[in-house]
Short mmCIF file of C-alpha atoms and ligand atoms in Angstrom, two decimals:
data_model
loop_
_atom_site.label_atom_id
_atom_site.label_comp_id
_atom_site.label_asym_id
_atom_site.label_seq_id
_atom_site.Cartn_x
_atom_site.Cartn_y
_atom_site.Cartn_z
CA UNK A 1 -98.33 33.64 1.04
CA UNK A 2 -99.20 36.69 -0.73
CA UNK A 3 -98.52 36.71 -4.61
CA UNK A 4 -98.45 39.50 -7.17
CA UNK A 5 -98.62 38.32 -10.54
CA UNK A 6 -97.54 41.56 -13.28
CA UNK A 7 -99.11 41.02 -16.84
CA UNK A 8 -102.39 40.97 -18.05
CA UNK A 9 -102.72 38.26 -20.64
CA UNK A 10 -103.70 34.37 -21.05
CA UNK A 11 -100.03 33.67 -19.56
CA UNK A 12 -101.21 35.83 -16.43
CA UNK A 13 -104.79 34.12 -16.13
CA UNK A 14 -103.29 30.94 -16.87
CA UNK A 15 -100.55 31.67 -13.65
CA UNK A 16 -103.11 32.68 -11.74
CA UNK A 17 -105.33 29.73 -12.53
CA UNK A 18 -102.47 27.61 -11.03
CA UNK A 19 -101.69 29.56 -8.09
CA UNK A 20 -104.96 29.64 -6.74
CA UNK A 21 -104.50 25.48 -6.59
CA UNK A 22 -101.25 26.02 -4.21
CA UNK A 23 -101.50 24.68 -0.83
CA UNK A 24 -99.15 27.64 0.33
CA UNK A 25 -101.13 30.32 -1.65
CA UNK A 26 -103.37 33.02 0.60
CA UNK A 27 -104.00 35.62 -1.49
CA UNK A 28 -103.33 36.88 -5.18
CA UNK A 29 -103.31 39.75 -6.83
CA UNK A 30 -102.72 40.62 -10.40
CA UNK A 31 -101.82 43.63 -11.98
CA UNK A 32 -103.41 44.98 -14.01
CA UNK A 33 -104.94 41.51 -14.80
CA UNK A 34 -108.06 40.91 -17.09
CA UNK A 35 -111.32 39.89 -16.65
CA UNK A 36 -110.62 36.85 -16.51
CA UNK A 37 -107.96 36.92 -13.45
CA UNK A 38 -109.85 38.32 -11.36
CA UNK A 39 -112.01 35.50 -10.52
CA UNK A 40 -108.43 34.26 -8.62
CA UNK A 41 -108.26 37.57 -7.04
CA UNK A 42 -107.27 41.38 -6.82
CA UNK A 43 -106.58 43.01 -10.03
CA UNK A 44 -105.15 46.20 -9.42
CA UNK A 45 -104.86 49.03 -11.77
CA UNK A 46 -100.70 49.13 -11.91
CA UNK A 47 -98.57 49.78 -14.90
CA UNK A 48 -96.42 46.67 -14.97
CA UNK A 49 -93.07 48.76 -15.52
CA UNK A 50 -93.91 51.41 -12.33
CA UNK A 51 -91.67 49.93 -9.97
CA UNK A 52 -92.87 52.66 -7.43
CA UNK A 53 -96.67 51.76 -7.47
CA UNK A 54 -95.27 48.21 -7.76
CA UNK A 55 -93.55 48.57 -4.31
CA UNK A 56 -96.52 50.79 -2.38
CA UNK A 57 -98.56 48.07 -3.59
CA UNK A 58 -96.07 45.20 -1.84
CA UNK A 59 -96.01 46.73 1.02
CA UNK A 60 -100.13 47.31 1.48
CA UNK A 61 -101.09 43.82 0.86
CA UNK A 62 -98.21 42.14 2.34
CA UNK A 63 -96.89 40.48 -0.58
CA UNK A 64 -94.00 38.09 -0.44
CA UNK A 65 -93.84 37.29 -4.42
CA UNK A 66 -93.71 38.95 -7.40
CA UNK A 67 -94.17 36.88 -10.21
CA UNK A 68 -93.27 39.01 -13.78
CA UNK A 69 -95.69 37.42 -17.21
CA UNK A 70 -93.99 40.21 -19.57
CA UNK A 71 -89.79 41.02 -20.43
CA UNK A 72 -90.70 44.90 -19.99
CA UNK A 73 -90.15 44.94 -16.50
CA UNK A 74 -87.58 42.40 -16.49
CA UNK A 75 -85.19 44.14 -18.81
CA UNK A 76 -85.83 47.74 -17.47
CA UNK A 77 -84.69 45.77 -13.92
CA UNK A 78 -87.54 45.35 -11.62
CA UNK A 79 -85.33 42.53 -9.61
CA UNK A 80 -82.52 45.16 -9.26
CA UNK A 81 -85.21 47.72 -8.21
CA UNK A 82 -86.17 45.20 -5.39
CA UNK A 83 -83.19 43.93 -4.43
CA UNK A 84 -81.72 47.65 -3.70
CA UNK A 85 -84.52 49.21 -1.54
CA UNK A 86 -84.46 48.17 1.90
CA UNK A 87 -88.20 48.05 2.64
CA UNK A 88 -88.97 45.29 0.06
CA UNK A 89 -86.46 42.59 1.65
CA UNK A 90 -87.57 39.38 1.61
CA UNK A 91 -89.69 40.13 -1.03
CA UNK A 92 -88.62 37.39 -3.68
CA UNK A 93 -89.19 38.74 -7.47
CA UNK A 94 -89.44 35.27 -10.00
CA UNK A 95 -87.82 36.46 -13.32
CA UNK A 96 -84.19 37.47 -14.50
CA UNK A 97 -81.74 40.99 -13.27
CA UNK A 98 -81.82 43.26 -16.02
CA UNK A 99 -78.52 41.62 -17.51
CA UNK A 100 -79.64 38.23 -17.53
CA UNK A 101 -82.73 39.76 -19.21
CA UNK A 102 -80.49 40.58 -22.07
CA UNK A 103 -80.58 37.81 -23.38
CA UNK A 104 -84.11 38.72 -25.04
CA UNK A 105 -83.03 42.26 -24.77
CA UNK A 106 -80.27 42.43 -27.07
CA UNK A 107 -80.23 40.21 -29.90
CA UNK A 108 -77.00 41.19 -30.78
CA UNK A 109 -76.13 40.45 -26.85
CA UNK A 110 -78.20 36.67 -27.33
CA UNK A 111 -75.35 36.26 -30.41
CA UNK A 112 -72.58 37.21 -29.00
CA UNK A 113 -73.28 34.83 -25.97
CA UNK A 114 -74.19 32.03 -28.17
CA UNK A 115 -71.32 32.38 -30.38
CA UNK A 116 -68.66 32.77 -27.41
CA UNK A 117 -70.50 29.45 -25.86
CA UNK A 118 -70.40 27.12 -29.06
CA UNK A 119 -74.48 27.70 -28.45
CA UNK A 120 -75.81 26.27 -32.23
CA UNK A 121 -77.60 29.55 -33.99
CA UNK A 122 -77.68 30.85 -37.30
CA UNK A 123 -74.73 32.28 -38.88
CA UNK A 124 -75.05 36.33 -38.55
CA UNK A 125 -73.69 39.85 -38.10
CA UNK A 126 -74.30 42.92 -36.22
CA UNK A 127 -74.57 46.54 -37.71
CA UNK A 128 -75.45 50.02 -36.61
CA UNK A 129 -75.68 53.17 -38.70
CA UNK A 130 -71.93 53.43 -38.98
CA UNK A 131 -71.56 50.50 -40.71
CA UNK A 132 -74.44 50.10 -42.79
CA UNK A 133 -72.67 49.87 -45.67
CA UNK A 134 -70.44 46.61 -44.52
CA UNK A 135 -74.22 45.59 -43.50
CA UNK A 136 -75.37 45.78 -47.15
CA UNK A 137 -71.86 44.49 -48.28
CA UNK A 138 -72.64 41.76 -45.52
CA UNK A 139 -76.11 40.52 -47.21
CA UNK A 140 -74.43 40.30 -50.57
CA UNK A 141 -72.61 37.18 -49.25
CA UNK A 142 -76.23 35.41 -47.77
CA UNK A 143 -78.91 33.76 -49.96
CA UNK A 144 -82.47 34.72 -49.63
CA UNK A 145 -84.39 35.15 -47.78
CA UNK A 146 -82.86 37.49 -45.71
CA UNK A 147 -83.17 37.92 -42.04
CA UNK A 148 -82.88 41.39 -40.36
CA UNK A 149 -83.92 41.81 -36.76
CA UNK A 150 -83.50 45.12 -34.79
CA UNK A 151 -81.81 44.15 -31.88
CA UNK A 152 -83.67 45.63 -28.91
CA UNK A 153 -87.12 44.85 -27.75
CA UNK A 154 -89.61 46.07 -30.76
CA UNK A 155 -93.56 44.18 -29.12
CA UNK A 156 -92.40 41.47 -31.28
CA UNK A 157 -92.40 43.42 -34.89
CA UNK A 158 -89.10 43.90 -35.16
CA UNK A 159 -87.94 40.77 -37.24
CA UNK A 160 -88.19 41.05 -40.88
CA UNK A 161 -87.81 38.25 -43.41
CA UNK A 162 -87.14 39.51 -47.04
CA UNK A 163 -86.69 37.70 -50.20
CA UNK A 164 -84.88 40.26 -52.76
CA UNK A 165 -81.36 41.82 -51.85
CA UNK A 166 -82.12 45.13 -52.78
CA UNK A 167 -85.67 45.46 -50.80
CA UNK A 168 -83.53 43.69 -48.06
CA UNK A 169 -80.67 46.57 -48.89
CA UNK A 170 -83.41 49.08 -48.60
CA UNK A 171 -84.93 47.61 -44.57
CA UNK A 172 -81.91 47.39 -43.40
CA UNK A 173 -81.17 51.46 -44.18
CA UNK A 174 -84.94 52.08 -42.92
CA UNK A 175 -84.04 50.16 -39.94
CA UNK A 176 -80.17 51.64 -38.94
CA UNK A 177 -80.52 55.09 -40.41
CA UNK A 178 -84.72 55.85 -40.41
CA UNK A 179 -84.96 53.80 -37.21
CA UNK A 180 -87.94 52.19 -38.57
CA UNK A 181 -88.72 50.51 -35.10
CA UNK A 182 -86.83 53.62 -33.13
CA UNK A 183 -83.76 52.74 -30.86
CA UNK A 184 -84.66 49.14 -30.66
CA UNK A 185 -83.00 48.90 -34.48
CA UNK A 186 -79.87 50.71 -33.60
CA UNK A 187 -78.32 47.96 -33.92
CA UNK A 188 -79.25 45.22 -36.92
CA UNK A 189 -78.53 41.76 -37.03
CA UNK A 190 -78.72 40.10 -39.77
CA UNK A 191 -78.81 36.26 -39.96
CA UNK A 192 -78.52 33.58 -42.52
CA UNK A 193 -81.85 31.86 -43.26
CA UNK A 194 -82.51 28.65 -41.68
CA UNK A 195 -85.35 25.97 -42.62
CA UNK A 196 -86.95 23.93 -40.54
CA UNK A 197 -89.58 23.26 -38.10
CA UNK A 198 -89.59 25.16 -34.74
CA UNK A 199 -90.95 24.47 -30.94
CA UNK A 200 -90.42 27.04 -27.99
CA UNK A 201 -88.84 24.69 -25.25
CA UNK A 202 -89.00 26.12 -21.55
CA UNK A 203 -86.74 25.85 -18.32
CA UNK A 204 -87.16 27.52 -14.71
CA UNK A 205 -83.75 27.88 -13.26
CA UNK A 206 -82.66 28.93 -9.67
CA UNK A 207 -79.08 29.69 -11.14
CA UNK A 208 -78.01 26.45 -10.21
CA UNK A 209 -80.40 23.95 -11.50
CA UNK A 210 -83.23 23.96 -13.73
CA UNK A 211 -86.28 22.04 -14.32
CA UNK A 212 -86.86 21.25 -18.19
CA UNK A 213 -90.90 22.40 -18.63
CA UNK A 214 -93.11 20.67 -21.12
CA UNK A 215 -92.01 22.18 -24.81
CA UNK A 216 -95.00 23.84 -26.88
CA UNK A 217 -95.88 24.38 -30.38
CA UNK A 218 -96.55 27.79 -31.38
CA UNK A 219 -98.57 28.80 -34.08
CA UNK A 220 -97.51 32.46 -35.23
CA UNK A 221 -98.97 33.52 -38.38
CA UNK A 222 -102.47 34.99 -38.61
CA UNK A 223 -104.26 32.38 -41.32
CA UNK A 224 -104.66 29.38 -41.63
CA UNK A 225 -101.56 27.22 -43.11
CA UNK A 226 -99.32 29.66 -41.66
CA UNK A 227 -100.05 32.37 -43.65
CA UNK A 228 -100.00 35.78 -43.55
CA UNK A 229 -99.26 38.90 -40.55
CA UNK A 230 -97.25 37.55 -37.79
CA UNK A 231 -99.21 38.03 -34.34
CA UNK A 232 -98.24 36.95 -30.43
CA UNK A 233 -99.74 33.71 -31.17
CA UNK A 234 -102.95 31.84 -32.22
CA UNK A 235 -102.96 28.79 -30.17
CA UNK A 236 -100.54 26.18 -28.90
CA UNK A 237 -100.03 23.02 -28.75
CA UNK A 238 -98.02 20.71 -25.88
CA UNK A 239 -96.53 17.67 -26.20
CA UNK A 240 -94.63 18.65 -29.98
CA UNK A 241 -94.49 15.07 -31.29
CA UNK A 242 -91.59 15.80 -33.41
CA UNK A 243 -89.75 16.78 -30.40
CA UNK A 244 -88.32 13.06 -29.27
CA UNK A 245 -86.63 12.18 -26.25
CA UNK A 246 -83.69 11.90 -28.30
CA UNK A 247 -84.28 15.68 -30.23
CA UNK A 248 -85.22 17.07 -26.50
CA UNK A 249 -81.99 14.94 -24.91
CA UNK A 250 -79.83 16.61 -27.75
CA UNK A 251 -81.52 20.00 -27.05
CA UNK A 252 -80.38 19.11 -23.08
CA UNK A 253 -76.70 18.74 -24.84
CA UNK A 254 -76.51 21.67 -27.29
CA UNK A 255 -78.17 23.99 -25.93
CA UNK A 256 -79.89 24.33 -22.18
CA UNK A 257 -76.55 22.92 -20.36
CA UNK A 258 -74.42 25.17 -22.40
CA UNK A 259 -76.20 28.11 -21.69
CA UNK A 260 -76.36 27.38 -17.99
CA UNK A 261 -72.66 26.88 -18.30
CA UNK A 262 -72.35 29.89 -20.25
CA UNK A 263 -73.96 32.15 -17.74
CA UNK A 264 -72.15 30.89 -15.13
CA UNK A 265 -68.92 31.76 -16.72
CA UNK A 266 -69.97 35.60 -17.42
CA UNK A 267 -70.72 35.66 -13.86
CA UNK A 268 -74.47 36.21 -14.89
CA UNK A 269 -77.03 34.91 -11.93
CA UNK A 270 -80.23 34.24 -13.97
CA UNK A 271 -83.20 33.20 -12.02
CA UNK A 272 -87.00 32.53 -13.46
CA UNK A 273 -87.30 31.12 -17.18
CA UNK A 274 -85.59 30.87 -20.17
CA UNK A 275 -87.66 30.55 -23.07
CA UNK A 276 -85.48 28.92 -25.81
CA UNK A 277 -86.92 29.71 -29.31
CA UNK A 278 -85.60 26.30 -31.46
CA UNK A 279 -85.44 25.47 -35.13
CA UNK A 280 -85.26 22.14 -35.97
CA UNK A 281 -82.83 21.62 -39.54
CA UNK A 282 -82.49 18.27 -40.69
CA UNK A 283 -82.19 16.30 -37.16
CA UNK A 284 -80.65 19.53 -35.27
CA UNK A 285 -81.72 22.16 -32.65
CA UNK A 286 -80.51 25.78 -33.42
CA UNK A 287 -81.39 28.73 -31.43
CA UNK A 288 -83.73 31.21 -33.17
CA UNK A 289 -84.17 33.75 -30.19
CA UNK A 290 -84.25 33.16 -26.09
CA UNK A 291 -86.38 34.81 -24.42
CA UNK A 292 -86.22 35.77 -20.41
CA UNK A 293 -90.19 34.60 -19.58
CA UNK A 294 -92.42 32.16 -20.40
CA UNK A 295 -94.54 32.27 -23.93
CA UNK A 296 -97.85 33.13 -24.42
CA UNK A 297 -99.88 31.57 -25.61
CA UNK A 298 -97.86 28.48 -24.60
CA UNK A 299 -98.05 29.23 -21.45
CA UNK A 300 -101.80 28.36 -21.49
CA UNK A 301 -100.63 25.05 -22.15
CA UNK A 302 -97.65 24.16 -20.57
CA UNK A 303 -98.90 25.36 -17.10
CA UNK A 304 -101.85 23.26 -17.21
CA UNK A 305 -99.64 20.09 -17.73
CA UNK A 306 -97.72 20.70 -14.62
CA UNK A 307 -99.29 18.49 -12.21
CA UNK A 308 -96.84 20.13 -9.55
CA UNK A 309 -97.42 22.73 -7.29
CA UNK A 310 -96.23 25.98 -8.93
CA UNK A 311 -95.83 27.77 -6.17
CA UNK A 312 -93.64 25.26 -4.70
CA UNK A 313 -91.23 25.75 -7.78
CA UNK A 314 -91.09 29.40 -7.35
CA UNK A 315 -90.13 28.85 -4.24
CA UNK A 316 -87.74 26.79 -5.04
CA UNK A 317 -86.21 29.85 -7.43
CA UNK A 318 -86.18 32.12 -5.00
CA UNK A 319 -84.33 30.58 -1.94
CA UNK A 320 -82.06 28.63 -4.73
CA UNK A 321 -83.86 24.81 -3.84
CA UNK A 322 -85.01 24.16 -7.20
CA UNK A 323 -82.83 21.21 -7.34
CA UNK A 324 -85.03 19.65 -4.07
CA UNK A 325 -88.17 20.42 -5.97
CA UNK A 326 -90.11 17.27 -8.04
CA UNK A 327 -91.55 18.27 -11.32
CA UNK A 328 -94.45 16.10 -12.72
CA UNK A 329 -96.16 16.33 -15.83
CA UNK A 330 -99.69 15.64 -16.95
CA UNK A 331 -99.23 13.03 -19.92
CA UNK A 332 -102.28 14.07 -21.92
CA UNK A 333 -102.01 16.63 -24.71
CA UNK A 334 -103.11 20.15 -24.19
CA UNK A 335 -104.09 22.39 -27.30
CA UNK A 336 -105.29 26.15 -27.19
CA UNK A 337 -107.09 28.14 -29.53
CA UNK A 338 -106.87 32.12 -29.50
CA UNK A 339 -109.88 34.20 -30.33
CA UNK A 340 -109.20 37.55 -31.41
CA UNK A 341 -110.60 40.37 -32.51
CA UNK A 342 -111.60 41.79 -36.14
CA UNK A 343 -108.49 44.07 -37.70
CA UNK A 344 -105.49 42.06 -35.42
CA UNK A 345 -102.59 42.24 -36.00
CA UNK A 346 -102.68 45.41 -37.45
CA UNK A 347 -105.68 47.05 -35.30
CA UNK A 348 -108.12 45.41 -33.24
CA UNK A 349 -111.61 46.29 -32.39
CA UNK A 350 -112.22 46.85 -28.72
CA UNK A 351 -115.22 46.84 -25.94
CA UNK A 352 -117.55 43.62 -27.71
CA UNK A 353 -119.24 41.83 -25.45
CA UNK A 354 -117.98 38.08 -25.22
CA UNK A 355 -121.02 35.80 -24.31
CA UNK A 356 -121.88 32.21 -24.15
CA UNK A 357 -118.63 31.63 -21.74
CA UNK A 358 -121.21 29.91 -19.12
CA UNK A 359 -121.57 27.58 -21.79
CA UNK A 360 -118.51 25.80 -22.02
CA UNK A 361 -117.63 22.80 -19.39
CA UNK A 362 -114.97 20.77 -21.17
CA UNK A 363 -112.02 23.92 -21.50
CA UNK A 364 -110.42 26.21 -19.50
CA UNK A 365 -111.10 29.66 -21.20
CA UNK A 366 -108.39 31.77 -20.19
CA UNK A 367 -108.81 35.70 -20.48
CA UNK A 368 -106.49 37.77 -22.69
CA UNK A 369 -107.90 41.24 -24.07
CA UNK A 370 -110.87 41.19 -21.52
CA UNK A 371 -112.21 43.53 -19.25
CA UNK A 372 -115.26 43.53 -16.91
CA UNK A 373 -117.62 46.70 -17.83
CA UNK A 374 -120.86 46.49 -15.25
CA UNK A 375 -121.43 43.06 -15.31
CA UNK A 376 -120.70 41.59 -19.13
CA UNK A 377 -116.68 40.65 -19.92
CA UNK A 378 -116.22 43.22 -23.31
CA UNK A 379 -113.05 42.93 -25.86
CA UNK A 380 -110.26 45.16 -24.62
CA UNK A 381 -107.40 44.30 -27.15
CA UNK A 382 -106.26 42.09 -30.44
CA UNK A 383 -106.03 38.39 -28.04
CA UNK A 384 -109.34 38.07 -26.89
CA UNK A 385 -109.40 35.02 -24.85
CA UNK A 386 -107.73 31.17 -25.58
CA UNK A 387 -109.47 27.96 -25.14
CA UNK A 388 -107.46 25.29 -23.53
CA UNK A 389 -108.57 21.63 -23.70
CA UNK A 390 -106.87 18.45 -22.40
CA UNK A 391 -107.11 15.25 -24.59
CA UNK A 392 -105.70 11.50 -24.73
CA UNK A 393 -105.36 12.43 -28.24
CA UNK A 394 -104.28 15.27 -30.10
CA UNK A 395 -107.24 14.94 -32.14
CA UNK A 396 -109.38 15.11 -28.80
CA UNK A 397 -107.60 18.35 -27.66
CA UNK A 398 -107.90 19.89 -30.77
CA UNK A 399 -111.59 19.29 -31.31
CA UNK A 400 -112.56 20.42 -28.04
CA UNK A 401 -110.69 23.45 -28.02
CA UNK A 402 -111.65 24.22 -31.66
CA UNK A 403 -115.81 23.63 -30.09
CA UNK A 404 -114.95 25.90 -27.36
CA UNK A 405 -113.69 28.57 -29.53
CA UNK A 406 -116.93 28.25 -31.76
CA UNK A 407 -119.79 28.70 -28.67
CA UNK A 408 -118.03 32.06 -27.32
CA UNK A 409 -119.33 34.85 -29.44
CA UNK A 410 -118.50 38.28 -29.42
CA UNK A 411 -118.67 40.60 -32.66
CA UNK A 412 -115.66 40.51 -35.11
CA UNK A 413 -114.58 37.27 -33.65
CA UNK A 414 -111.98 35.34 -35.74
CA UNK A 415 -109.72 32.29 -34.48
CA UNK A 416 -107.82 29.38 -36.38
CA UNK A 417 -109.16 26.19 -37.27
CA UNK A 418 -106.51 24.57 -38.11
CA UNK A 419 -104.30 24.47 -34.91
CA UNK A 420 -102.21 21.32 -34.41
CA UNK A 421 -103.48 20.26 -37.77
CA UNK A 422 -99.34 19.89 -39.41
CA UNK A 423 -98.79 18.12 -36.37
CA UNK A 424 -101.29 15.16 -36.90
CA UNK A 425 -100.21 14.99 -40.27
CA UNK A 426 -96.66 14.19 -38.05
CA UNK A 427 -98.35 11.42 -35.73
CA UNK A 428 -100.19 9.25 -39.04
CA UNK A 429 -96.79 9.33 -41.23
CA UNK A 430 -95.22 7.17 -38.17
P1 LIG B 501 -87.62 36.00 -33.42
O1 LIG B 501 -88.34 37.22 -32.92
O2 LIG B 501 -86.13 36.11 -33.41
O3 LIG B 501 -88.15 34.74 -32.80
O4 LIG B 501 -88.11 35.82 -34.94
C1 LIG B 501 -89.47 35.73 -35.28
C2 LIG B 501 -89.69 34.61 -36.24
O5 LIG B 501 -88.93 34.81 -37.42
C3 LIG B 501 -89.24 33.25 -35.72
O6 LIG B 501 -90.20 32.63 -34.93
C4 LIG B 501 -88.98 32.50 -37.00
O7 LIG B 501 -90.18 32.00 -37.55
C5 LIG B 501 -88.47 33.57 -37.93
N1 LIG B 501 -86.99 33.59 -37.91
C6 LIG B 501 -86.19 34.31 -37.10
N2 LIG B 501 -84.90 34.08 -37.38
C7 LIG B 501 -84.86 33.18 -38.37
C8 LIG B 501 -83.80 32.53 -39.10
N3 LIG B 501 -82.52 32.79 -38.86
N4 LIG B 501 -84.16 31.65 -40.05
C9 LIG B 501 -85.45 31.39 -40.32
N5 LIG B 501 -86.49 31.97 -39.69
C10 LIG B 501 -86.20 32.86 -38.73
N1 LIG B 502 -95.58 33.02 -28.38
C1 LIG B 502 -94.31 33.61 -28.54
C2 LIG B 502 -93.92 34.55 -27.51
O1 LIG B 502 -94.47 34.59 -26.42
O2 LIG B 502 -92.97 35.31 -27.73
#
């Protein structure tokens, strides 16, 4: 089979990675990919969200599968797009309609679901210019910190965590009447606080079943000890040790088979993953945010501890077999480390060239903000490329991908050191 794989970060690579180890995979193609893809295949210069360069591309290279890495195309409804025009039947699109999308699309959506479905989230309400002033009136009755998140899709920016009312008075005015992150913060909701510790757990669902995926830890924050700018993501960690049987069982309970349940009763037919976005308070699971794809970077580590054939599973999604399909997981941990470039968040320094990647044997480096120019890989964005090690031990993982992340040079280079590090901390206190 043919394959066309939309994105063009680690979670693409790492897709791509896997696909090329399918026994039922003939060609892929990626678009537009990285530098890093295309040793896997194709990359082709397409616009993820240009459904019409999308298709002409389908139908030149024969491709039976389009696999979507980013929500863009998802929640402006690539699967709709396919599933109306004639000449791409039987073309199977792995990810969510634009309605099941929604779910990441519309926070205020996400609430409203999880509220009518006894789904456990934080307490909240939902505003728009109109009623900023019950809004305001609304965060008098929460203690601080405040949360305000514009409800539509803002390239992750668009949550906002505020410690005094009146600054918090003062966003959530920017936000409904300024549209400080434009239509996406039409709509505000604001949520009571919670504390905890969180993990991004993963399913792939045909609609009917679903296949629980290896959670992942998530480090956010730009510095070290989780400090500072939030970014996409500076590494990842899989297995979460704080994440139990008995937390991921209750997880099972609370949350996944709700939602399923959920989304059968509002008639919603959601195929590809859900990305659920967890808390942990005290001993419970509450849902900070789903999202309709998988993570990145988590992705670069929950892929490589699927022993199974991928392909296979996406198979499975599209003709609605899922429930036939065996998943099995590689037991060993799997850590990544993100290298970025100098200014990210905020800016990011691009076309560095990256060397000393021939160097490194014991990781899989997989491409991020890379692209080829003549025959050296150069920066092209803020995530540079993420080293992915396996270990018996965290502390094995970690060190390895940490080494990894040390050899590749390129100017400006800056990654975390301290990936993982809370979570051994976790494993010694047993
Ligand atoms: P979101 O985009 O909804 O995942 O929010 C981004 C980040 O903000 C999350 O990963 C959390 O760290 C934090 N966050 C969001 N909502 C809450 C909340 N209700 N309580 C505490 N932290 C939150
Ligand atoms: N790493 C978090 C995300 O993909 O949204």
């Amino acid at each position: 089979m043919n394959v066309l794989i939309l994105g063009s970060g680690g979670r693409e690579h790492a897709f791509a990675w896997k696909i090329s180890q399918s026994s039922l995979i003939h060609d892929i193609f990626i678009a537009p990919g990285n530098a890093g893809t295309e040793a896997f295949g194709t990359n082709l210069s397409i616009d993820p969200s240009d459904f019409k360069a999308i298709k002409k591309a389908v139908i030149e290279y024969g491709i039976k599968m389009v696999i979507v890495g980013p929500e863009d195309p998802l929640v402006k409804g690539i699967v709709e797009f396919f599933e109306k025009d004639k000449a791409l039947t039987g073309v199977a699109v792995i990810g969510p309609n634009s309605i099941a999308a929604q779910l990441e699309g519309s926070k205020d959506f996400a609430k409203k679901f999880m509220a009518k479905h006894g789904i456990p989230t934080a307490k909240y309400g939902s505003f728009t210019h109109e009623t900023l002033k019950e809004g305001q009136a609304y965060l008098d009755t929460l203690k601080a910190p405040y949360v305000l998140k514009a409800s539509g899709l803002a390239a992750g920016k668009g949550v906002l965590i505020i410690e005094d009312l009146a600054q918090a008075k003062k966003e959530l005015k920017a936000m409904l009447s300024d549209k400080k992150f434009g239509e996406a913060s039409s709509t505000v909701v604001i949520e009571e606080f919670l504390k905890g510790i969180e993990c991004s757990i993963f399913i792939m669902t045909d609609g009917n079943n679903y296949k629980v995926l290896p959670e992942a830890k998530d480090y956010k924050r730009i510095g070290e000890g989780d400090l500072g700018l939030n970014t996409g993501g500076m590494g990842a960690v899989s297995p979460v040790p704080f994440c139990t049987p008995e937390f991921i069982d209750k997880i099972e309970a609370q949350i996944i088979i709700p939602t399923m349940k959920g989304l059968k009763a509002d008639g919603i037919d959601y195929r590809g993953f859900i990305f659920f976005g967890i808390i942990k308070v005290g001993n419970e699971p509450y849902v900070i945010e789903y999202n309709c794809r998988m993570g990145d970077p988590e992705t670069e580590v929950v892929i490589p501890r699927i022993k199974s054939d991928l392909l296979h599973l996406f198979e499975g999604i599209a003709t609605q077999t899922l429930g036939e399909c065996d998943i099995h997981i590689d037991q060993r941990y799997c850590t990544t480390t993100m290298l970025v470039s100098k200014g990210y968040p905020e800016s990011s320094e691009k076309g560095k060239e990256i060397s000393n990647l021939e160097d490194i044997h014991d990781c899989i480096v997989f491409h991020a903000g890379t692209k080829k120019s003549g025959t050296k890989v150069v920066t092209n964005g803020g995530r540079v490329l993420t080293a992915t090690a396996y270990g018996s031990s965290l502390h094995e993982a970690i060190g390895k991908s940490n080494e990894a992340a040390d050899t590749i040079s390129f100017s400006g280079k800056y990654f975390r050191k301290d990936i993982g590090n809370d979570l051994k901390k976790l494993i010694k206190e047993k």
